[in-house]
Coordinates of C-alpha atoms in Angstrom, one line a residue:
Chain A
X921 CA -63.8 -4.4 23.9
X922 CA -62.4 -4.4 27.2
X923 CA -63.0 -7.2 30.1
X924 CA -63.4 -6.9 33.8
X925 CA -63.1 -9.3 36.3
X926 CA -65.7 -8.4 39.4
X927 CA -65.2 -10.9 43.0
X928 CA -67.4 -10.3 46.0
X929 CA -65.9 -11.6 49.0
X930 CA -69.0 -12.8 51.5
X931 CA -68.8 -14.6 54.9
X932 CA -70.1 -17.6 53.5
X933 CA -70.2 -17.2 50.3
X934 CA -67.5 -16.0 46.9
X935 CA -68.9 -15.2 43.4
X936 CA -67.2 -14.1 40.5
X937 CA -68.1 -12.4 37.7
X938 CA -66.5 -11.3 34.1
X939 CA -67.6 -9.0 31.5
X940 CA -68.8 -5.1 31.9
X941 CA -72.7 -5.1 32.6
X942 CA -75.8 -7.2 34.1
X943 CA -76.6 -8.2 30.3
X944 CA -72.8 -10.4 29.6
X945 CA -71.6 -11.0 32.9
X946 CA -70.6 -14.7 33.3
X947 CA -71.2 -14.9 37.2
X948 CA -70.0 -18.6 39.2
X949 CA -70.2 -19.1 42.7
X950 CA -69.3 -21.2 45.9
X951 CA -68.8 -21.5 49.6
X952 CA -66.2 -19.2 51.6
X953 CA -63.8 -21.9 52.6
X954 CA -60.1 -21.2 53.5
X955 CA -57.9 -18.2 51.6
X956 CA -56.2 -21.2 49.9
X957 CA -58.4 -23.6 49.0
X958 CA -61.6 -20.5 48.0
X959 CA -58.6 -18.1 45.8
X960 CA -57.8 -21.2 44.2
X961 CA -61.6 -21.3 43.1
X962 CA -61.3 -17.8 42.0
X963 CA -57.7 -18.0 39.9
X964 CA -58.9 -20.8 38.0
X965 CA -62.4 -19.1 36.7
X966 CA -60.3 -15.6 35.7
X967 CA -57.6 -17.9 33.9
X968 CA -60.4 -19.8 31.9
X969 CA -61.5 -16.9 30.2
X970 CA -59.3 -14.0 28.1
X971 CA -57.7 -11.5 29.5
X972 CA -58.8 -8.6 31.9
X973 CA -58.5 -4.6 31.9
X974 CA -58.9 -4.8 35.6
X975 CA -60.4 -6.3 39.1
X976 CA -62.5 -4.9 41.5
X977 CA -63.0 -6.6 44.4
X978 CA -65.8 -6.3 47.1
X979 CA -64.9 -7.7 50.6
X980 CA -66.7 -8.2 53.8
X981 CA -65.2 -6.3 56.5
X982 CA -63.6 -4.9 57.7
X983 CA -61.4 -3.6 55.4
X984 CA -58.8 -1.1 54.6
X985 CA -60.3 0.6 51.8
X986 CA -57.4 3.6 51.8
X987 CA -55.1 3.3 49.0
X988 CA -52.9 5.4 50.9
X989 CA -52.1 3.0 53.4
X990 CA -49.7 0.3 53.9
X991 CA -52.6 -2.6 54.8
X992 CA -55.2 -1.4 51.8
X993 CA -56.7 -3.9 50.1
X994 CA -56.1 -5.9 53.3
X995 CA -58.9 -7.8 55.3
X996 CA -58.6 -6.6 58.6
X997 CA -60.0 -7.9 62.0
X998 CA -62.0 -10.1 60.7
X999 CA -62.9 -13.0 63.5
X1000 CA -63.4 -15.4 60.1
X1001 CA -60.4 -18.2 60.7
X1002 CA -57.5 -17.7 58.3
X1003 CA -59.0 -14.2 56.1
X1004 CA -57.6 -11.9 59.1
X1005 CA -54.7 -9.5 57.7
X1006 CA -55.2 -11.3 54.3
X1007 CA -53.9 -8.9 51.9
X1008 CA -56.2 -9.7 49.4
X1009 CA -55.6 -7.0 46.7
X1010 CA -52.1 -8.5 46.7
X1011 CA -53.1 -11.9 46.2
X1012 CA -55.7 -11.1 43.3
X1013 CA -52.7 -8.6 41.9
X1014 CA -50.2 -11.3 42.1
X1015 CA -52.1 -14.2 40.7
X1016 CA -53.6 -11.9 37.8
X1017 CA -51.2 -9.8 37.0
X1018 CA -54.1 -6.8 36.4
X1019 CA -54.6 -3.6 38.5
X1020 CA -57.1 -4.3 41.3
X1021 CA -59.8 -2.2 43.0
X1022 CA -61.1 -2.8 46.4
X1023 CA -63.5 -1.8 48.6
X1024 CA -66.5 -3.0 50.6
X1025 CA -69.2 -5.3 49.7
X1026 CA -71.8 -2.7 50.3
X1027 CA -70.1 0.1 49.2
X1028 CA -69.5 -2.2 46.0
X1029 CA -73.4 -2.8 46.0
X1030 CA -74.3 0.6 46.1
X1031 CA -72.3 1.6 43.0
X1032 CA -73.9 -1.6 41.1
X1033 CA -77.3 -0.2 42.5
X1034 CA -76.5 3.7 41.5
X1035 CA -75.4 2.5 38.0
X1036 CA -78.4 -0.2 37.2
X1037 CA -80.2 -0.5 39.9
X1038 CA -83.2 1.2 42.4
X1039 CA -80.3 4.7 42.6
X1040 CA -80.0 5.2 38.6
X1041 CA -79.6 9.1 38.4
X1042 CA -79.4 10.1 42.0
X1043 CA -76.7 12.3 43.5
X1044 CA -77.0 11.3 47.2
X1045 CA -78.2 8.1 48.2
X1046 CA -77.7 5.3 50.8
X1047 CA -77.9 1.5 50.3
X1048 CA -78.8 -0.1 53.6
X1049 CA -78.8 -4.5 53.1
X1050 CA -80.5 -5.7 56.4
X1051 CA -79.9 -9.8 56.5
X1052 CA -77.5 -11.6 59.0
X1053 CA -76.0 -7.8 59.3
X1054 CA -77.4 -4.9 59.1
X1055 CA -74.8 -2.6 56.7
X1056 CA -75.1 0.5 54.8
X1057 CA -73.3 2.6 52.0
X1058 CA -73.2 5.9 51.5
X1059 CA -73.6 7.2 47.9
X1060 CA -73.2 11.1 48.8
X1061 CA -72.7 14.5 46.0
X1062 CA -72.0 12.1 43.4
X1063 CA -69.4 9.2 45.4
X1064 CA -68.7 7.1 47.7
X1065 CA -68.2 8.4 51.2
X1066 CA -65.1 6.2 53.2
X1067 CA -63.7 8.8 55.7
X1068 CA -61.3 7.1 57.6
X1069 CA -62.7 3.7 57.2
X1070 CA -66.0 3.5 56.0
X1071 CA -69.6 3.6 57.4
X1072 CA -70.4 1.1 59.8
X1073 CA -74.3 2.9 59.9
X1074 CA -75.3 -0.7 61.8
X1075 CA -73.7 -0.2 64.9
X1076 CA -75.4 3.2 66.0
X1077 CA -77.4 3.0 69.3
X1078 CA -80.9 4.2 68.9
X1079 CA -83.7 4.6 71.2
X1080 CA -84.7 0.9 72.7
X1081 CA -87.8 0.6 75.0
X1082 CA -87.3 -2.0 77.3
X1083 CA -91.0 -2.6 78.3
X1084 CA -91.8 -2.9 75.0
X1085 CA -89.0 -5.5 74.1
X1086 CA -87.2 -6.7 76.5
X1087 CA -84.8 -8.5 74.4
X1088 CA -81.3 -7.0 75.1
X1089 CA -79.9 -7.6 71.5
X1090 CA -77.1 -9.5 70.2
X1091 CA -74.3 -7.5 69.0
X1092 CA -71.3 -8.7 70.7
X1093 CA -69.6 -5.8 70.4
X1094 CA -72.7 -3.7 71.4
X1095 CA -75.7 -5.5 72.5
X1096 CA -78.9 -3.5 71.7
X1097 CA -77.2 -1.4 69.0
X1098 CA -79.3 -1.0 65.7
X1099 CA -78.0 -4.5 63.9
X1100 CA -78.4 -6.3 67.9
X1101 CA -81.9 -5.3 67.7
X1102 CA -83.3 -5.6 63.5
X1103 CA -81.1 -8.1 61.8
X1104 CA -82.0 -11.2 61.0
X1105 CA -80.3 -13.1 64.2
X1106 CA -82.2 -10.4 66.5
X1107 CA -85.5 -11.3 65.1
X1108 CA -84.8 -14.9 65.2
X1109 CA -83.5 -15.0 68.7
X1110 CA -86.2 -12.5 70.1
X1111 CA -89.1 -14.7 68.4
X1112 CA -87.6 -18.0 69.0
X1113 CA -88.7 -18.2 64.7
X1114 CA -86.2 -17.4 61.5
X1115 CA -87.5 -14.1 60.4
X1116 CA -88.2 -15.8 57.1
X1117 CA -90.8 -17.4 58.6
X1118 CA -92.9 -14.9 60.6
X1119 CA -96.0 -14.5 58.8
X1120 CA -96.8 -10.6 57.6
X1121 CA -99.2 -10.6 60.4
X1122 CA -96.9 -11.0 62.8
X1123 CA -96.2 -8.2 66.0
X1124 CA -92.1 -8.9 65.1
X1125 CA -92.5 -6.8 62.1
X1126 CA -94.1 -3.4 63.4
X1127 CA -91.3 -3.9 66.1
X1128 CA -88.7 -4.4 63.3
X1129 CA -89.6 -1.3 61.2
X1130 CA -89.8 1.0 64.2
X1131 CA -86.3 0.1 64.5
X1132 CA -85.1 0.4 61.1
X1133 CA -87.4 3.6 61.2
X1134 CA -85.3 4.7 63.8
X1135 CA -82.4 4.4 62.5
X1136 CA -83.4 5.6 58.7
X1137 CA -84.2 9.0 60.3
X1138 CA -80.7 9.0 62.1
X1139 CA -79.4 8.3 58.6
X1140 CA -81.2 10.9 57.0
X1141 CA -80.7 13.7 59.9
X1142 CA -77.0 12.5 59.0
X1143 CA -76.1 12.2 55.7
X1144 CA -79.1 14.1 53.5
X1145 CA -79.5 11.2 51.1
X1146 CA -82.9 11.7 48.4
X1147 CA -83.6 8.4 48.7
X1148 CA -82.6 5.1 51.1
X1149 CA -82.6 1.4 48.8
X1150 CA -83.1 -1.3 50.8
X1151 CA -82.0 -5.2 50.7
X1152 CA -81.2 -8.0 52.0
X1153 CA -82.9 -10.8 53.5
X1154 CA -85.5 -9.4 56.2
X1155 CA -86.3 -6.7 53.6
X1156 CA -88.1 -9.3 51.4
X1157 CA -91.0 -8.2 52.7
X1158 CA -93.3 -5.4 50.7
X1159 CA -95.3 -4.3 53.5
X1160 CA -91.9 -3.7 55.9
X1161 CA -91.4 -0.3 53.2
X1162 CA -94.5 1.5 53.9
X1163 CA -94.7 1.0 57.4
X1164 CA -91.0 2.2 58.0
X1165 CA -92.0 5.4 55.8
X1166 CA -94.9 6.1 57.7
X1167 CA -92.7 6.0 61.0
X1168 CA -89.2 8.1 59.2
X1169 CA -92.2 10.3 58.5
X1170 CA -93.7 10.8 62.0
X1171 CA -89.9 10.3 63.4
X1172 CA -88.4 13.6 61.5
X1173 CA -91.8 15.4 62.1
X1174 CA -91.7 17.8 59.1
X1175 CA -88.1 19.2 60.3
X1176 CA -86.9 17.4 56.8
X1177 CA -88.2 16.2 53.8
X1178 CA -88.3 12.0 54.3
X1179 CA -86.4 10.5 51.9
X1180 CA -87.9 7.8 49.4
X1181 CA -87.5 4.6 50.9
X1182 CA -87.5 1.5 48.2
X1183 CA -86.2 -1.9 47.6
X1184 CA -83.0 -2.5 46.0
X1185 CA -83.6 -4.3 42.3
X1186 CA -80.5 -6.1 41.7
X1187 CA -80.7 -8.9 44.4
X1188 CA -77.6 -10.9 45.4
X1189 CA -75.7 -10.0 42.0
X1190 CA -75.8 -6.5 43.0
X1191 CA -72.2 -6.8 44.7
X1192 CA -70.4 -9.1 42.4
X1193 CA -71.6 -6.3 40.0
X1194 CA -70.7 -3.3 41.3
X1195 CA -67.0 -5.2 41.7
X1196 CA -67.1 -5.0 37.8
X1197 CA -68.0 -1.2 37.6
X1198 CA -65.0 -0.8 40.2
X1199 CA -62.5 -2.4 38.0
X1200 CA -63.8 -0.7 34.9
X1201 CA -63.8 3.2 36.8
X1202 CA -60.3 1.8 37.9
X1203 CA -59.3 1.2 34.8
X1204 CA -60.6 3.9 33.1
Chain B
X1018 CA -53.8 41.0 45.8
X1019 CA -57.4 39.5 45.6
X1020 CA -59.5 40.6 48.3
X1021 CA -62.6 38.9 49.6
X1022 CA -65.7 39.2 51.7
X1023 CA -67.5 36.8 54.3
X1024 CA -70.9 37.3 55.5
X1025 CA -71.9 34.8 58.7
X1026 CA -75.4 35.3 59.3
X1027 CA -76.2 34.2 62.9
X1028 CA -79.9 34.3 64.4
X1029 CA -78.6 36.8 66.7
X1030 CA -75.7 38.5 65.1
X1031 CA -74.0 39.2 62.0
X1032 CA -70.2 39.7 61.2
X1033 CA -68.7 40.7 58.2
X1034 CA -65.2 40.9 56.8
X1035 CA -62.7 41.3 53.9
X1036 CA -59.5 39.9 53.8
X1037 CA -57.9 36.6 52.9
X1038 CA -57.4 35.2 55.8
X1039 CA -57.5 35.7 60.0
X1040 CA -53.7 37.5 60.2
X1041 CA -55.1 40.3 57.1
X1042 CA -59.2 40.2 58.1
X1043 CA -60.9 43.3 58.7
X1044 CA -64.5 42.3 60.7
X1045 CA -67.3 44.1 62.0
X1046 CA -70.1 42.8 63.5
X1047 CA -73.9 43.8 64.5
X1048 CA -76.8 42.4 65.5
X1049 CA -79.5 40.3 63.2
X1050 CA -82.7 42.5 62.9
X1051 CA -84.6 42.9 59.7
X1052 CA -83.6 41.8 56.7
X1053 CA -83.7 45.6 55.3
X1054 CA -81.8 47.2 57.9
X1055 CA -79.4 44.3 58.4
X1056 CA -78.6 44.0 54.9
X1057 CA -78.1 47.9 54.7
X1058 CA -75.6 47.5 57.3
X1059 CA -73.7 44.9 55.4
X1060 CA -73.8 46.9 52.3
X1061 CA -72.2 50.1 54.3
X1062 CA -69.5 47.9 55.3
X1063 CA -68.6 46.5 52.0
X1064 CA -68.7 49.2 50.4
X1065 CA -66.6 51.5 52.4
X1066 CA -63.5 49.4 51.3
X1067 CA -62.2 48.6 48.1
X1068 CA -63.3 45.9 45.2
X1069 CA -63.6 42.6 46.1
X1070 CA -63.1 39.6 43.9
X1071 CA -66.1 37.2 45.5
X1072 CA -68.4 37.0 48.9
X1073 CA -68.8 34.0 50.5
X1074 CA -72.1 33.3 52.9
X1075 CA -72.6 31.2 56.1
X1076 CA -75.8 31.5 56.8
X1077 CA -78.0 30.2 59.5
X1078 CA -80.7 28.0 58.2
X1079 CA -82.4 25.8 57.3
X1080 CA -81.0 27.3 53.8
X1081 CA -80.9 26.3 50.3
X1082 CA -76.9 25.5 49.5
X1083 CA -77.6 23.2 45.9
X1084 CA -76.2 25.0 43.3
X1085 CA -78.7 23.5 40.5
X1086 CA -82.1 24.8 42.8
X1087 CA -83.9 27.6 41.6
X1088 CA -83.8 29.0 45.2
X1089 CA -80.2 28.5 45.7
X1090 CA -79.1 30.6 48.3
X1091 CA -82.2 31.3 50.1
X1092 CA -82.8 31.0 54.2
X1093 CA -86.0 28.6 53.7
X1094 CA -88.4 27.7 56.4
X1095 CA -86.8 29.6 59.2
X1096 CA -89.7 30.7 61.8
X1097 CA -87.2 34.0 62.4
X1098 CA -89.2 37.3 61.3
X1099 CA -88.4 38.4 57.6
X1100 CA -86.1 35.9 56.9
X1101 CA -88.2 33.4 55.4
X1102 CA -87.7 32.6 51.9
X1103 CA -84.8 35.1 52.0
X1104 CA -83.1 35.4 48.7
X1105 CA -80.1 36.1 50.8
X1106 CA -77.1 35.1 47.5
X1107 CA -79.2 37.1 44.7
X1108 CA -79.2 40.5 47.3
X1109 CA -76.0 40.5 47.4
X1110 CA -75.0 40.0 44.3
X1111 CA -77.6 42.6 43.0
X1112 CA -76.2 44.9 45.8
X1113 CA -72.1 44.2 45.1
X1114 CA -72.1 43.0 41.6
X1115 CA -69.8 40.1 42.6
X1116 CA -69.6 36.4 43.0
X1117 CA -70.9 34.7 45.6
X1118 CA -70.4 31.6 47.3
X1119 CA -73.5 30.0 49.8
X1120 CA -73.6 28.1 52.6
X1121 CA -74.4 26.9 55.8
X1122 CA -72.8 28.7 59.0
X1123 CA -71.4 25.4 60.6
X1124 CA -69.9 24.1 57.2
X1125 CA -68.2 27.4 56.8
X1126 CA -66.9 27.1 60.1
X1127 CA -65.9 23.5 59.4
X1128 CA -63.9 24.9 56.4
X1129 CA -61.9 27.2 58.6
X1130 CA -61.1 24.8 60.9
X1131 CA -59.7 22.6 58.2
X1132 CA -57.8 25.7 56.6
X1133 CA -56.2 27.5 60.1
X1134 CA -57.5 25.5 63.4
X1135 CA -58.0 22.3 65.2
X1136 CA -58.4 20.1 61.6
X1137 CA -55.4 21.4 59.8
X1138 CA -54.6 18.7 57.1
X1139 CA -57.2 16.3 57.7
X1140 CA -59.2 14.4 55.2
X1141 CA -62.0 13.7 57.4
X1142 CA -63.2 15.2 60.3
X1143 CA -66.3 16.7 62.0
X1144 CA -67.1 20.2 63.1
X1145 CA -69.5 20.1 65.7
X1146 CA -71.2 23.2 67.2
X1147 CA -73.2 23.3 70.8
X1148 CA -74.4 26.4 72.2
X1149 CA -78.3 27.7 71.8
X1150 CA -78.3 24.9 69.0
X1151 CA -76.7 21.6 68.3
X1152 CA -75.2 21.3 64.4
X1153 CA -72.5 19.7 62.8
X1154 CA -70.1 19.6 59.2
X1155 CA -68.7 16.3 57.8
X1156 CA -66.2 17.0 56.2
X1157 CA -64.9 13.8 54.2
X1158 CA -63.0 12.6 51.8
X1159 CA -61.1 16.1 51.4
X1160 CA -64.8 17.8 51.2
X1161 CA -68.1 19.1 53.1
X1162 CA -70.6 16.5 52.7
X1163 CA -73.9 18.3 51.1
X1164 CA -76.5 15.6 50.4
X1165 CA -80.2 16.5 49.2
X1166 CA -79.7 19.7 51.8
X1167 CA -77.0 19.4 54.1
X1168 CA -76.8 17.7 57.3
X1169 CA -78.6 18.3 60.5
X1170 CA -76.8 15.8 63.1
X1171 CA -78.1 17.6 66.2
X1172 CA -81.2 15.7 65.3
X1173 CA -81.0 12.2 65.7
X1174 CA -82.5 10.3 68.6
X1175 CA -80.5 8.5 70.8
X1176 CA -81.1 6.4 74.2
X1177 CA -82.5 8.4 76.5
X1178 CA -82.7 6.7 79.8
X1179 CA -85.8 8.6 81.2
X1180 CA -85.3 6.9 85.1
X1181 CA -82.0 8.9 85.0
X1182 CA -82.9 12.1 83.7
X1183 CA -86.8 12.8 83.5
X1184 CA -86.4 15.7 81.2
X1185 CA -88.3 15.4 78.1
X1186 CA -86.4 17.4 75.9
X1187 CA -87.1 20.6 74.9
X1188 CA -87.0 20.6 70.6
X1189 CA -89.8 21.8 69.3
X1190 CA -89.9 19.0 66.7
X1191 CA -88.5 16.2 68.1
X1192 CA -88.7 16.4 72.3
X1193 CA -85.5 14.6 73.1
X1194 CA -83.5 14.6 70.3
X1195 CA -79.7 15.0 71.0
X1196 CA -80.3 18.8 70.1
X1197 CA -83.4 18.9 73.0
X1198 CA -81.2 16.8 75.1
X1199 CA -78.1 18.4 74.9
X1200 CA -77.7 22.3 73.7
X1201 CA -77.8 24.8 76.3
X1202 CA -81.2 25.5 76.2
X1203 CA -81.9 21.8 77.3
X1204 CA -79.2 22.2 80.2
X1205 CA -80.8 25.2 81.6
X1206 CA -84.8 23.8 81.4
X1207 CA -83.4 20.6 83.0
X1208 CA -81.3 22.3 86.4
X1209 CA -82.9 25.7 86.5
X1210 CA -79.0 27.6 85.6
X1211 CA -77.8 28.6 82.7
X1212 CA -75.2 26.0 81.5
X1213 CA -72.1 28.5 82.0
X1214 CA -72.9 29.0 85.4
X1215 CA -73.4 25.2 86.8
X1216 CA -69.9 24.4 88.4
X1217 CA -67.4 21.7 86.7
X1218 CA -68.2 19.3 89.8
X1219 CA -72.1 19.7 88.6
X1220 CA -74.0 16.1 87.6
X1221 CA -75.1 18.4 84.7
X1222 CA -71.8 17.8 82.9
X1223 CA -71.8 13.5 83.8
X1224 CA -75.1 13.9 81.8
X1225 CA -74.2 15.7 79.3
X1226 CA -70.9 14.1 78.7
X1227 CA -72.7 11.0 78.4
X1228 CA -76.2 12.2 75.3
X1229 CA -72.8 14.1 73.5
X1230 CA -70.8 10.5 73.4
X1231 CA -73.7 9.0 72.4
X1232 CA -74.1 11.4 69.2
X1233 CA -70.4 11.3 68.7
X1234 CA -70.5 7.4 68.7
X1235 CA -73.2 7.2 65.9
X1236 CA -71.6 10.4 63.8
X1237 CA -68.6 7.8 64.3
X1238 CA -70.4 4.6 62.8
X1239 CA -71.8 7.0 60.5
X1240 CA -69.4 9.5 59.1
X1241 CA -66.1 7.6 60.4
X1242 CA -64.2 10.7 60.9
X1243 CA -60.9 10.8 61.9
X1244 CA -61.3 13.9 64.4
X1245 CA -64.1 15.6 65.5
X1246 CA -63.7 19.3 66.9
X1247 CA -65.9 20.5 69.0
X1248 CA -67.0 24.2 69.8
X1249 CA -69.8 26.7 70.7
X1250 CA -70.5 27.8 74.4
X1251 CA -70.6 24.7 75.7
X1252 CA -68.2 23.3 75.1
X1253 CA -66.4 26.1 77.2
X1254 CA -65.6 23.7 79.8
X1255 CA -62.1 21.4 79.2
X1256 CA -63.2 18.8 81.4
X1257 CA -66.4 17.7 79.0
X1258 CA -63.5 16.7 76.3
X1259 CA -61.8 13.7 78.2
X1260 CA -65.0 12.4 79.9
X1261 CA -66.9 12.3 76.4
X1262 CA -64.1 10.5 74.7
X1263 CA -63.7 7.9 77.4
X1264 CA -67.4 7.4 77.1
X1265 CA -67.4 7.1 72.9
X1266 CA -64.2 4.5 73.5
X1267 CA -67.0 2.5 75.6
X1268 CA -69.5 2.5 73.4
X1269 CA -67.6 1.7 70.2
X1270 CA -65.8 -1.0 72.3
X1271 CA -63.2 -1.7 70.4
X1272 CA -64.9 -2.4 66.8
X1273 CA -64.0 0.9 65.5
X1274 CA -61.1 3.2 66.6
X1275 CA -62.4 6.1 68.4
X1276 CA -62.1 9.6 66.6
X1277 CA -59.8 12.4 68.8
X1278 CA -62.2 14.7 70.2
X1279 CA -61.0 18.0 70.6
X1280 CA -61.7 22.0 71.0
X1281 CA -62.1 24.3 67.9
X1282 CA -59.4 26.8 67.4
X1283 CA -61.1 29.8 66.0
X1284 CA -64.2 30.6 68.4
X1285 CA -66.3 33.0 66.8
X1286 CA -64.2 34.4 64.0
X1287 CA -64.9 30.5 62.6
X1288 CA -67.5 31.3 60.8
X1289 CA -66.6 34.6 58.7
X1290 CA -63.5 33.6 58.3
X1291 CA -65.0 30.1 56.6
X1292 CA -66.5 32.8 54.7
X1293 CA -63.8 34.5 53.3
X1294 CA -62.4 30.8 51.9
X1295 CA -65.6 30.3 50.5
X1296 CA -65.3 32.8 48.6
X1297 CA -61.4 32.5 47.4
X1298 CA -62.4 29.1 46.3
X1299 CA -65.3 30.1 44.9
X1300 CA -63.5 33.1 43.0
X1301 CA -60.2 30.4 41.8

């Protein structure tokens, strides 16, 4: 019976996972400290079990995902202290000893999500996780679209109506693009109030899915998928799901069939996960 | 020698032609009227020469391109007399008793490109169209991206700043949607001139320049392409190129590389000619 190691890389925190399914994985986690100090963490919980077919690993970005490059498997420009141009593949490879897959964190979520997940059986979805982010995956004809990179579907500017929120967003790359204006940091720092803790009442949330509204029906205009999962932390709320459907509805205006629009099912384990079906296609 | 046919069925015209590729191809062209006498027209012209191996389509749409629908290859809710519900694949197979390959007039265009013009040996790219319309291709990963239809990029909102241009867009579904923004149609309702005959010094093209890098930022963050090529009338103007890609470089800002943005190679033989490879590939 083979054995696959799965290791998804956060910004604050690492988990781990072996076996080849939700039902045996043995999953352990901790805080993201230092590449020395957290890989150490990760070596020893790989070396106290048997042996692995493979590893898949599931980073936060960016990346290079291209296995045609010099740098993949590499973090990138990451402004994290000590994880930028960390050639993490090569570490994980070097320390294990066992071919290594790598790509993003969500694109790592969506496979978990396609294979066990809200996905199962669809040819063309995307995975959007809306929490201190706002990142998405594109699961497209059967795979996972990278391009050059991969998608970075949080950073598109959409429409923003300054008399009705004046609050000039927070991306410090972009200001009001769409993760300045919906993520969780937007919504705390236009509300003065964690999102967590706006009540459902609350005039934040009809501001917050005519956002993500706005930029689901970009998605959709874009990419074609049947259906869009959605997770993370602000998307803990039920009523958030119709009220952005009503709007993708109104947005696209018949022109296209709305996708289905539905919560992902496999919660934070959903990217240590998919790590594990990434080593296990690898090794295949 | 194999030969092969390519059908591009534009709203106003149609062109035809057998070959393999644009040093042997043989085209003809007419214009769209009904589907009986068009179709006749097509017949004539395939007939007159010898056998052909496969015919490949690029149609205008909104069209049916999945291979596993049971109205593959029909033109679908086109408002355009006739055509609607089109079985456009099954007449001309009935008619020419060959294979046929189906799809959409910009993707077949996009495939051309990739094969003999401005994307030569890409992986990723974008074809992007802007003349009475505004529709792009992805293709990624060494393929055209399909989805649950196919995509339809020319209609995504993006910022429009209505103190600086008061125009509310002219598409019929959406208002100002980059397509109601930004195709020529839009140009011409918004200054009173056709587009091709306001001057290069005109504040139409500062506009314009700007709502086209604004959908060329989001395909960016979307699609992440690694060039995208631009054609259709207007784009006729070699100016628009550099002032759109300095514009994209400041609106990504650094946090992703910006995509070379340049002119398509094969004007209007792009789309029968995408054709004709649709078809060898289809016939391989």
């Amino acid at each position: 019976m083979p054995q696959f190691g799965g290791i998804e890389a956060g910004g604050t925190r690492f988990r781990c996972a072996r076996g080849t399914c939700p039902e045996d994985a043995q999953i352990t986690e901790f805080p993201t400290t230092s590449p020395g100090t957290t890989m150490a963490r990760v070596f020893d919980f790989f070396r106290g079990g048997g042996s692995l077919d493979a590893v898949g690993i599931a980073s936060f970005g960016p990346v290079d995902p291209d296995p045609h490059s010099p740098t993949f498997g590499y973090i990138t420009s990451t402004p994290k202290p000590g994880w930028r141009n960390f050639d993490f593949a090569g570490a994980v490879r070097g320390a294990l000893n066992v071919p290594v897959a790598f790509d993003t964190d969500v694109n790592a979520a969506a496979l978990a999500e396609s294979r066990w997940g809200a996905a199962r059986g669809l040819h063309s979805f995307l995975y959007v996780t809306v929490g201190t982010g706002l990142g998405g995956a594109a699961f497209i004809d059967g795979r996972l679209l990278h391009g050059r990179l991969h998608p970075e579907m949080g950073h598109i500017r959409i429409p923003h109506d300054l008399a009705r929120d004046p609050f000039p967003g927070n991306c410090p790359y972009h200001g009001d693009c769409l993760e300045g204006l919906a993520a969780g940091p937007a919504i705390e720092a236009r509300w003065g109030c964690a999102a967590h803790l706006l009540p459902d009442g609350h005039a934040a949330w009809d501001l917050e899915a005519e956002y993500l509204a706005l930029g689901f029906a970009a998605f959709t205009c874009m990419l074609s998928p049947e259906r869009i999962v959605a997770g993370g932390g602000v998307m803990q709320r039920p009523h958030l799901f119709s009220k952005i459907h009503a709007r993708v509805c109104e947005l696209l205006n018949g022109y296209l069939q709305p996708p289905e629009i539905v919560a992902a099912e496999l919660g934070r384990r959903a990217g240590v996960l998919g790590a594990i079906l990434m080593a296990a296609q690898f090794a295949r």
